């Protein structure tokens, strides 16, 4: 959010992609109660590069009614998106006391376990409005994905795409080379919206190129060497995360799911290559002998390639659905962009360096993985709250997908089943959840009744029950959303 608390109005069509996401986020936040319609958003899609289409359309409709703080461009509202906020509410002297009065009794709830912390920051001014143990490091669970996402966006930018390629291997041989895109799909395309890179389309382009050279038979190898170090996370084989590989399809899932826990392949790269061989045969190119692991020559000629959705979309998907596979890929892509080995350790160093470069309070922060499944991760409530405030700032437009990817309370992602119809904070809270056994966390933004945007983080350890802890965290976020000084 700009330091002045006021957004500059400009033509939508002239804005760069990162700024367009800012406009969508700001407008959607300002009219949050109208932006989300239960019937429209409950379907959770499709993606539209920063906001779901249903949210965008509702925002446009609300803006056209002449809501407070909105201005038309050239006497009309652009058809593609609403104009930006005129301003958000600025600080009130009594806010600190009001937040303390609202939050402190809720923090005494035994559902929050033996240790907990809290931080609330005014996004416009950067002022710490409330803190309780805010500097103390805690296990953040999946809220560490906010840090992973911010680091990847800082390193690569929101428009970066991950390529999967096929290159020549001498004679009539080819090599399938993984670039690190876990969303590469072997499934047929379904529905509108941004597409994942398609293994079928890569096979089609490869077959065309080979046939143009008169090649009907080929040898196939696969190269997943872009990532190094152990592929298995420290938690071991797990339905929440496939072995981390530079080459995989559909996150290594063995069913038709695209989110949540699922059985995973133990050999994501080999499985992807075998699927590619089948797809080539279906397109009239016979693959000789068994598919084997190999290494593409540095100067190998490119035969075909496909690209992932933009990094902004991968970040949003990772945050909305708490997708561990994408989060680990984002961490390794950050390592590659930073000259570090694309391993768990190299990624941790690269992410830490990028976060330090953003000027965030790093005392006690420890990055062990990209997903938050490792209990060695450490972060403070103030670190997370200030990261979110920084993502809203004018100085960091590349970070905006960190905000637009946050689940909407009561409607999308991991918050879809939380925040009942009459609960304060429904639709006006957007937050990343975190859950491990005995650990429950929540970090996000809340829009107050006067239109003031606050960022918050609540971390709890030693929680006796995930369900009761989540309800306690939701009450805290609702209190932030409904408090005025």
Coordinates of C-alpha atoms in Angstrom, one line a residue:
X1 CA 0.0 0.0 0.0
X2 CA 1.5 3.4 -0.9
X3 CA 3.0 5.2 2.1
X4 CA 0.8 8.2 1.5
X5 CA -2.3 5.9 1.7
X6 CA -3.5 7.2 -1.7
X7 CA -3.3 5.4 -5.1
X8 CA -2.6 7.1 -8.3
X9 CA -5.4 6.7 -10.9
X10 CA -4.2 5.6 -14.3
X11 CA -5.6 3.9 -17.3
X12 CA -5.9 0.1 -16.9
X13 CA -4.7 -0.7 -20.4
X14 CA -1.5 1.3 -19.9
X15 CA -0.5 -0.3 -16.6
X16 CA 2.2 -3.0 -16.6
X17 CA 1.2 -6.5 -15.5
X18 CA 2.4 -6.1 -11.9
X19 CA 0.5 -2.9 -11.5
X20 CA -2.7 -4.5 -12.9
X21 CA -2.6 -7.0 -10.1
X22 CA -2.2 -4.1 -7.6
X23 CA -5.3 -2.5 -9.0
X24 CA -7.3 -5.7 -8.8
X25 CA -6.2 -6.3 -5.2
X26 CA -6.8 -2.8 -4.0
X27 CA -10.3 -2.5 -5.5
X28 CA -11.2 -6.0 -4.4
X29 CA -10.2 -5.2 -0.8
X30 CA -12.1 -1.9 -0.7
X31 CA -15.4 -3.5 -1.7
X32 CA -14.6 -6.9 -0.1
X33 CA -18.1 -7.4 1.2
X34 CA -19.5 -7.0 -2.3
X35 CA -16.6 -8.5 -4.2
X36 CA -17.3 -12.0 -3.0
X37 CA -20.6 -13.7 -3.9
X38 CA -21.1 -17.1 -2.4
X39 CA -22.5 -18.7 -5.5
X40 CA -19.9 -17.2 -7.8
X41 CA -16.7 -17.8 -5.8
X42 CA -17.6 -21.1 -4.1
X43 CA -16.5 -22.9 -7.3
X44 CA -13.0 -21.5 -6.5
X45 CA -12.0 -20.7 -10.1
X46 CA -10.8 -20.1 -12.6
X47 CA -7.6 -18.3 -12.1
X48 CA -7.2 -14.9 -13.7
X49 CA -3.7 -13.8 -12.9
X50 CA -4.2 -12.3 -9.4
X51 CA -8.0 -12.5 -8.8
X52 CA -10.6 -15.1 -9.7
X53 CA -12.8 -13.9 -12.5
X54 CA -15.9 -13.9 -10.3
X55 CA -14.1 -11.5 -7.8
X56 CA -13.1 -9.2 -10.6
X57 CA -16.5 -9.0 -12.1
X58 CA -18.2 -8.3 -8.8
X59 CA -15.6 -5.6 -8.1
X60 CA -16.4 -4.0 -11.5
X61 CA -20.1 -4.0 -10.7
X62 CA -19.6 -2.5 -7.3
X63 CA -17.3 0.2 -8.6
X64 CA -19.9 1.3 -11.2
X65 CA -22.3 2.1 -8.5
X66 CA -20.1 5.0 -7.5
X67 CA -18.8 3.5 -4.2
X68 CA -16.9 5.8 -1.9
X69 CA -13.2 6.2 -2.8
X70 CA -13.5 5.2 -6.4
X71 CA -13.0 7.4 -9.4
X72 CA -13.8 6.9 -13.1
X73 CA -11.1 7.3 -15.8
X74 CA -12.2 9.6 -18.5
X75 CA -15.7 9.7 -17.1
X76 CA -16.2 6.0 -17.2
X77 CA -15.0 2.8 -15.5
X78 CA -12.7 0.7 -17.7
X79 CA -14.5 -2.5 -18.8
X80 CA -11.5 -4.7 -17.8
X81 CA -11.2 -3.8 -14.1
X82 CA -12.3 -1.2 -11.6
X83 CA -10.4 1.9 -10.9
X84 CA -8.0 1.9 -7.9
X85 CA -8.7 3.2 -4.4
X86 CA -8.9 6.9 -3.8
X87 CA -7.4 6.3 -0.3
X88 CA -7.6 3.9 2.6
X89 CA -8.5 5.1 6.1
X90 CA -5.5 6.5 7.9
X91 CA -4.5 5.8 11.5
X92 CA -6.7 6.8 14.4
X93 CA -5.2 7.6 17.8
X94 CA -7.3 5.0 19.6
X95 CA -6.5 2.0 17.4
X96 CA -3.7 0.7 19.6
X97 CA -5.9 0.6 22.7
X98 CA -8.8 -0.8 20.8
X99 CA -6.8 -3.6 19.3
X100 CA -5.3 -4.5 22.7
X101 CA -8.7 -4.5 24.3
X102 CA -10.0 -6.8 21.5
X103 CA -7.1 -9.2 21.1
X104 CA -5.7 -9.7 24.6
X105 CA -8.7 -11.6 26.0
X106 CA -8.8 -13.8 22.9
X107 CA -5.0 -14.6 23.2
X108 CA -5.8 -16.1 26.6
X109 CA -7.8 -18.9 25.0
X110 CA -6.3 -22.3 26.0
X111 CA -6.9 -23.5 22.4
X112 CA -3.8 -21.5 21.4
X113 CA -1.6 -23.7 23.5
X114 CA 1.3 -23.1 25.7
X115 CA 3.1 -20.4 23.6
X116 CA 1.8 -17.9 21.1
X117 CA 2.5 -14.5 19.6
X118 CA 0.8 -11.8 17.7
X119 CA 1.6 -8.8 15.5
X120 CA -0.7 -6.3 13.7
X121 CA 0.8 -3.7 11.4
X122 CA -0.8 -0.7 9.6
X123 CA -0.1 -1.4 5.9
X124 CA -0.3 2.3 5.0
X125 CA 2.0 3.7 7.6
X126 CA 4.1 0.6 8.6
X127 CA 3.2 1.3 12.3
X128 CA 3.1 -1.6 14.7
X129 CA -0.3 -1.3 16.2
X130 CA -0.2 -4.4 18.4
X131 CA 2.4 -6.9 19.5
X132 CA 2.6 -9.7 21.9
X133 CA 5.8 -11.7 21.8
X134 CA 6.0 -10.4 18.2
X135 CA 9.8 -10.8 18.0
X136 CA 10.0 -14.4 19.3
X137 CA 10.7 -17.1 16.7
X138 CA 8.1 -19.9 16.3
X139 CA 7.5 -22.7 14.0
X140 CA 5.4 -21.0 11.2
X141 CA 4.2 -24.2 9.4
X142 CA 2.8 -23.3 6.0
X143 CA 2.8 -19.5 6.6
X144 CA 6.5 -19.8 5.7
X145 CA 5.2 -20.1 2.1
X146 CA 4.6 -16.3 2.2
X147 CA 8.4 -15.9 2.6
X148 CA 9.1 -18.5 -0.1
X149 CA 6.8 -16.7 -2.5
X150 CA 8.2 -13.3 -1.7
X151 CA 11.7 -14.5 -2.3
X152 CA 10.9 -16.1 -5.6
X153 CA 9.1 -13.0 -6.9
X154 CA 11.9 -10.7 -5.8
X155 CA 14.4 -13.0 -7.6
X156 CA 12.5 -13.7 -10.8
X157 CA 9.6 -11.3 -11.1
X158 CA 5.9 -12.2 -11.6
X159 CA 6.1 -12.8 -15.3
X160 CA 8.8 -15.5 -15.2
X161 CA 8.0 -18.9 -16.7
X162 CA 9.6 -22.3 -16.1
X163 CA 10.5 -24.1 -19.3
X164 CA 10.4 -27.9 -20.0
X165 CA 12.4 -28.7 -23.2
X166 CA 13.3 -31.4 -25.6
X167 CA 16.8 -31.3 -27.1
X168 CA 18.8 -33.4 -29.5
X169 CA 21.1 -36.1 -28.3
X170 CA 23.1 -37.0 -31.4
X171 CA 21.8 -39.1 -34.2
X172 CA 18.1 -39.6 -33.8
X173 CA 18.1 -39.4 -30.0
X174 CA 16.4 -36.8 -27.9
X175 CA 16.4 -35.8 -24.2
X176 CA 13.5 -34.6 -22.1
X177 CA 14.9 -31.9 -19.9
X178 CA 13.1 -30.8 -16.7
X179 CA 13.2 -27.1 -15.8
X180 CA 11.6 -27.5 -12.4
X181 CA 7.9 -27.0 -13.2
X182 CA 5.8 -29.3 -10.9
X183 CA 2.6 -28.2 -12.6
X184 CA 3.6 -29.7 -16.0
X185 CA 0.6 -31.8 -16.8
X186 CA 0.0 -35.0 -18.7
X187 CA -3.8 -34.5 -18.5
X188 CA -6.0 -33.1 -21.2
X189 CA -6.8 -29.4 -20.8
X190 CA -10.0 -28.6 -18.9
X191 CA -11.8 -25.3 -18.5
X192 CA -10.8 -21.7 -19.2
X193 CA -8.1 -19.7 -17.5
X194 CA -4.3 -19.8 -17.5
X195 CA -3.0 -23.2 -18.6
X196 CA -0.3 -25.3 -17.1
X197 CA 2.4 -26.5 -19.5
X198 CA 1.2 -29.6 -21.3
X199 CA 3.3 -32.7 -21.8
X200 CA 0.9 -33.6 -24.6
X201 CA 1.6 -30.4 -26.4
X202 CA 5.3 -30.9 -25.9
X203 CA 5.0 -34.3 -27.5
X204 CA 3.0 -32.9 -30.4
X205 CA 5.6 -30.3 -31.1
X206 CA 8.5 -32.8 -30.7
X207 CA 6.8 -35.3 -33.1
X208 CA 6.3 -32.6 -35.7
X209 CA 9.9 -31.5 -35.5
X210 CA 11.2 -35.1 -35.8
X211 CA 8.9 -35.9 -38.7
X212 CA 10.0 -32.8 -40.5
X213 CA 13.5 -34.3 -40.4
X214 CA 12.3 -37.6 -41.6
X215 CA 12.7 -39.2 -38.2
X216 CA 10.0 -41.8 -37.3
X217 CA 12.0 -43.6 -34.5
X218 CA 14.0 -42.2 -31.7
X219 CA 15.8 -42.9 -28.5
X220 CA 14.6 -41.1 -25.4
X221 CA 16.5 -40.1 -22.3
X222 CA 15.4 -37.7 -19.5
X223 CA 17.5 -35.1 -17.6
X224 CA 16.4 -33.9 -14.1
X225 CA 19.9 -32.7 -13.2
X226 CA 18.8 -29.0 -12.8
X227 CA 18.0 -29.8 -9.1
X228 CA 20.7 -31.3 -6.9
X229 CA 20.9 -32.9 -3.5
X230 CA 18.4 -35.2 -1.8
X231 CA 15.0 -35.2 -3.5
X232 CA 13.2 -36.5 -0.4
X233 CA 12.1 -34.0 2.2
X234 CA 13.2 -34.6 5.8
X235 CA 9.6 -35.7 6.6
X236 CA 10.2 -38.7 4.3
X237 CA 7.7 -40.2 1.9
X238 CA 4.5 -38.4 2.4
X239 CA 1.2 -37.8 0.7
X240 CA 1.6 -34.0 1.1
X241 CA 4.7 -33.8 -1.0
X242 CA 6.4 -35.7 -3.9
X243 CA 10.1 -36.2 -4.1
X244 CA 11.4 -32.8 -5.3
X245 CA 12.4 -33.2 -8.9
X246 CA 13.2 -30.9 -11.8
X247 CA 11.1 -33.1 -14.0
X248 CA 7.6 -34.3 -12.9
X249 CA 4.0 -34.2 -14.1
X250 CA 1.0 -33.2 -12.1
X251 CA 3.1 -33.0 -8.9
X252 CA 3.8 -36.7 -9.0
X253 CA 0.2 -37.4 -8.0
X254 CA -1.1 -41.0 -8.6
X255 CA -4.8 -40.0 -8.8
X256 CA -6.7 -37.3 -10.6
X257 CA -6.5 -34.6 -7.8
X258 CA -4.8 -31.3 -8.3
X259 CA -4.6 -30.2 -4.6
X260 CA -4.4 -31.7 -1.1
X261 CA -2.9 -34.9 0.1
X262 CA -2.5 -37.8 -2.5
X263 CA -0.4 -40.8 -3.0
X264 CA 2.8 -39.8 -4.9
X265 CA 5.2 -41.5 -7.2
X266 CA 8.6 -42.4 -5.9
X267 CA 10.1 -41.7 -9.3
X268 CA 8.6 -38.5 -10.7
X269 CA 11.2 -37.9 -13.4
X270 CA 11.2 -41.5 -14.8
X271 CA 7.4 -41.6 -14.7
X272 CA 7.2 -38.3 -16.6
X273 CA 9.6 -39.6 -19.3
X274 CA 7.6 -42.8 -19.6
X275 CA 4.4 -40.8 -20.1
X276 CA 6.2 -38.7 -22.7
X277 CA 7.2 -41.8 -24.6
X278 CA 3.6 -43.0 -24.7
X279 CA 2.5 -39.6 -26.0
X280 CA 5.2 -39.7 -28.7
X281 CA 4.0 -43.1 -29.9
X282 CA 0.4 -41.9 -30.0
X283 CA 1.7 -39.2 -32.4
X284 CA 3.5 -41.5 -34.7
X285 CA 7.0 -41.5 -33.4
X286 CA 8.3 -44.8 -32.1
X287 CA 10.5 -44.7 -29.0
X288 CA 13.2 -47.4 -29.2
X289 CA 14.2 -49.5 -26.2
X290 CA 13.7 -48.4 -22.6
X291 CA 13.6 -44.8 -21.5
X292 CA 16.8 -44.0 -19.5
X293 CA 18.2 -41.2 -17.4
X294 CA 20.8 -39.1 -19.2
X295 CA 22.3 -35.7 -19.4
X296 CA 21.7 -33.1 -22.2
X297 CA 24.8 -31.6 -23.7
X298 CA 25.2 -27.9 -22.9
X299 CA 25.1 -27.1 -26.7
X300 CA 22.3 -29.5 -27.6
X301 CA 19.9 -28.1 -30.2
X302 CA 16.4 -27.4 -29.0
X303 CA 13.7 -29.5 -30.6
X304 CA 10.6 -28.2 -28.7
X305 CA 9.6 -26.5 -25.4
X306 CA 6.6 -25.6 -23.3
X307 CA 6.4 -23.0 -20.5
X308 CA 4.6 -22.9 -17.2
X309 CA 2.0 -20.3 -16.2
X310 CA 3.6 -17.0 -15.0
X311 CA 5.3 -17.2 -11.7
X312 CA 2.6 -14.9 -10.3
X313 CA 0.0 -17.6 -11.0
X314 CA 2.2 -20.3 -9.5
X315 CA 2.6 -18.2 -6.3
X316 CA -1.2 -17.7 -6.1
X317 CA -1.9 -21.3 -6.5
X318 CA 0.8 -22.2 -3.9
X319 CA -0.7 -19.8 -1.3
X320 CA -4.4 -20.4 -2.0
X321 CA -4.2 -24.2 -1.9
X322 CA -1.1 -24.4 0.4
X323 CA 0.6 -26.4 -2.3
X324 CA 3.8 -27.9 -1.0
X325 CA 5.1 -29.1 -4.3
X326 CA 4.9 -25.6 -5.9
X327 CA 6.4 -24.0 -2.8
X328 CA 9.4 -26.3 -2.9
X329 CA 9.8 -25.5 -6.6
X330 CA 9.6 -21.8 -6.0
X331 CA 12.4 -22.1 -3.4
X332 CA 14.7 -24.0 -5.9
X333 CA 13.9 -21.5 -8.7
X334 CA 15.1 -18.8 -6.3
X335 CA 18.3 -20.7 -5.7
X336 CA 18.9 -21.0 -9.4
X337 CA 18.3 -17.3 -9.9
X338 CA 20.7 -16.6 -7.1
X339 CA 23.6 -18.8 -8.1
X340 CA 23.0 -21.3 -5.4
X341 CA 22.7 -25.1 -5.8
X342 CA 19.0 -26.0 -6.4
X343 CA 18.9 -28.2 -3.3
X344 CA 17.1 -27.9 0.1
X345 CA 20.2 -26.2 1.6
X346 CA 20.9 -24.0 -1.4
X347 CA 17.3 -22.9 -1.7
X348 CA 17.2 -22.0 2.1
X349 CA 20.3 -19.8 1.7
X350 CA 18.9 -18.1 -1.4
X351 CA 15.5 -17.4 0.1
X352 CA 17.1 -16.0 3.3
X353 CA 19.3 -13.7 1.2
X354 CA 16.4 -12.4 -0.8
X355 CA 14.3 -11.8 2.3
X356 CA 17.2 -9.9 3.9
X357 CA 17.5 -7.8 0.8
X358 CA 13.9 -6.8 1.2
X359 CA 14.7 -5.2 4.5
X360 CA 12.5 -7.5 6.6
X361 CA 13.2 -8.1 10.4
X362 CA 15.2 -11.3 10.1
X363 CA 16.1 -11.8 13.8
X364 CA 15.3 -15.4 14.7
X365 CA 14.2 -16.2 11.1
X366 CA 15.4 -19.6 9.8
X367 CA 14.4 -21.0 6.4
X368 CA 14.8 -24.8 6.2
X369 CA 12.5 -25.6 3.3
X370 CA 10.0 -23.9 1.0
X371 CA 6.8 -25.5 2.1
X372 CA 6.8 -25.2 5.9
X373 CA 6.7 -29.0 6.5
X374 CA 10.1 -28.8 8.2
X375 CA 9.7 -27.9 11.9
X376 CA 13.2 -26.4 11.8
X377 CA 11.6 -23.4 10.0
X378 CA 11.4 -20.4 12.3
X379 CA 9.8 -17.0 11.9
X380 CA 8.4 -14.3 14.2
X381 CA 4.9 -12.8 14.0
X382 CA 6.3 -9.4 13.2
X383 CA 8.4 -10.8 10.3
X384 CA 5.3 -12.2 8.7
X385 CA 3.1 -9.2 9.3
X386 CA 5.8 -6.9 7.9
X387 CA 6.4 -9.1 4.9
X388 CA 2.7 -8.8 4.0
X389 CA 2.8 -5.0 4.5
X390 CA 5.9 -4.8 2.3
X391 CA 4.1 -6.8 -0.4
X392 CA 1.4 -4.1 -0.5
X393 CA 3.9 -1.2 -0.7
X394 CA 4.6 0.9 -3.7
X395 CA 8.3 0.0 -3.5
X396 CA 7.7 -3.7 -4.1
X397 CA 5.2 -4.2 -6.9
X398 CA 6.8 -7.5 -7.8
X399 CA 5.6 -8.9 -4.5
X400 CA 1.9 -8.2 -5.1
X401 CA 0.9 -11.8 -5.9
X402 CA 1.7 -12.6 -2.3
X403 CA -1.4 -10.7 -1.4
X404 CA -3.6 -11.7 -4.3
X405 CA -2.9 -15.3 -3.6
X406 CA -4.2 -15.2 0.0
X407 CA -7.3 -17.4 0.6
X408 CA -10.4 -15.3 1.2
X409 CA -12.1 -16.0 4.5
X410 CA -15.2 -18.2 4.0
X411 CA -14.8 -18.6 0.3
X412 CA -11.5 -19.8 -1.2
X413 CA -8.6 -22.2 -0.7
X414 CA -7.7 -23.3 2.8
X415 CA -10.2 -20.7 4.3
X416 CA -13.2 -21.9 2.3
X417 CA -14.6 -24.0 5.1
X418 CA -13.9 -21.4 7.8
X419 CA -15.6 -18.2 8.8
X420 CA -19.3 -18.8 9.0
X421 CA -21.9 -16.7 7.2
X422 CA -22.4 -14.4 10.2
X423 CA -18.8 -14.2 11.4
X424 CA -16.9 -10.9 11.4
X425 CA -14.0 -11.1 9.0
X426 CA -15.8 -13.2 6.4
X427 CA -14.6 -11.9 3.0
X428 CA -12.7 -9.0 4.6
X429 CA -9.9 -11.3 5.9
X430 CA -7.5 -12.8 3.5
X431 CA -4.9 -15.1 5.1
X432 CA -2.4 -17.9 4.8
X433 CA -3.0 -20.9 7.1
X434 CA -0.4 -23.1 8.7
X435 CA -1.0 -26.5 10.4
X436 CA 1.4 -29.1 11.8
X437 CA 0.7 -31.3 14.8
X438 CA 0.7 -29.0 17.8
X439 CA 1.3 -25.9 15.6
X440 CA -1.3 -23.6 14.2
X441 CA -0.7 -20.3 12.5
X442 CA -2.5 -17.6 10.5
X443 CA -1.1 -14.6 8.7
X444 CA -2.8 -12.2 6.3
X445 CA -4.6 -8.9 5.9
X446 CA -7.9 -7.5 7.2
X447 CA -10.0 -4.6 6.0
X448 CA -11.5 -2.6 8.9
X449 CA -15.0 -1.0 8.7
X450 CA -13.4 2.4 7.8
X451 CA -11.4 0.9 4.9
X452 CA -8.1 0.6 6.7
X453 CA -5.9 -2.3 5.6
X454 CA -4.0 -4.1 8.4
X455 CA -1.6 -7.0 8.2
X456 CA -1.4 -9.5 11.0
X457 CA 0.2 -12.7 12.1
X458 CA -0.7 -15.1 14.9
X459 CA 1.5 -18.1 15.7
X460 CA 0.6 -20.8 18.3
X461 CA 2.6 -23.8 19.5
X462 CA 1.6 -26.6 21.8
X463 CA -2.0 -26.5 20.6
X464 CA -4.1 -29.3 21.9
X465 CA -6.5 -29.5 18.9
X466 CA -6.1 -28.2 15.4
X467 CA -9.9 -27.5 15.1
X468 CA -10.2 -25.5 18.3
X469 CA -6.9 -23.6 17.5
X470 CA -8.1 -22.7 14.0
X471 CA -11.3 -21.3 15.5
X472 CA -9.3 -19.3 18.0
X473 CA -7.1 -17.9 15.3
X474 CA -10.1 -17.0 13.2
X475 CA -11.6 -15.1 16.1
X476 CA -8.4 -13.1 16.4
X477 CA -8.4 -12.2 12.7
X478 CA -12.1 -11.3 12.9
X479 CA -11.3 -9.0 15.8
X480 CA -8.7 -7.2 13.7
X481 CA -11.2 -6.8 10.9
X482 CA -13.8 -5.3 13.1
X483 CA -11.8 -3.1 15.4
X484 CA -11.7 0.7 15.1
X485 CA -10.1 3.1 17.4

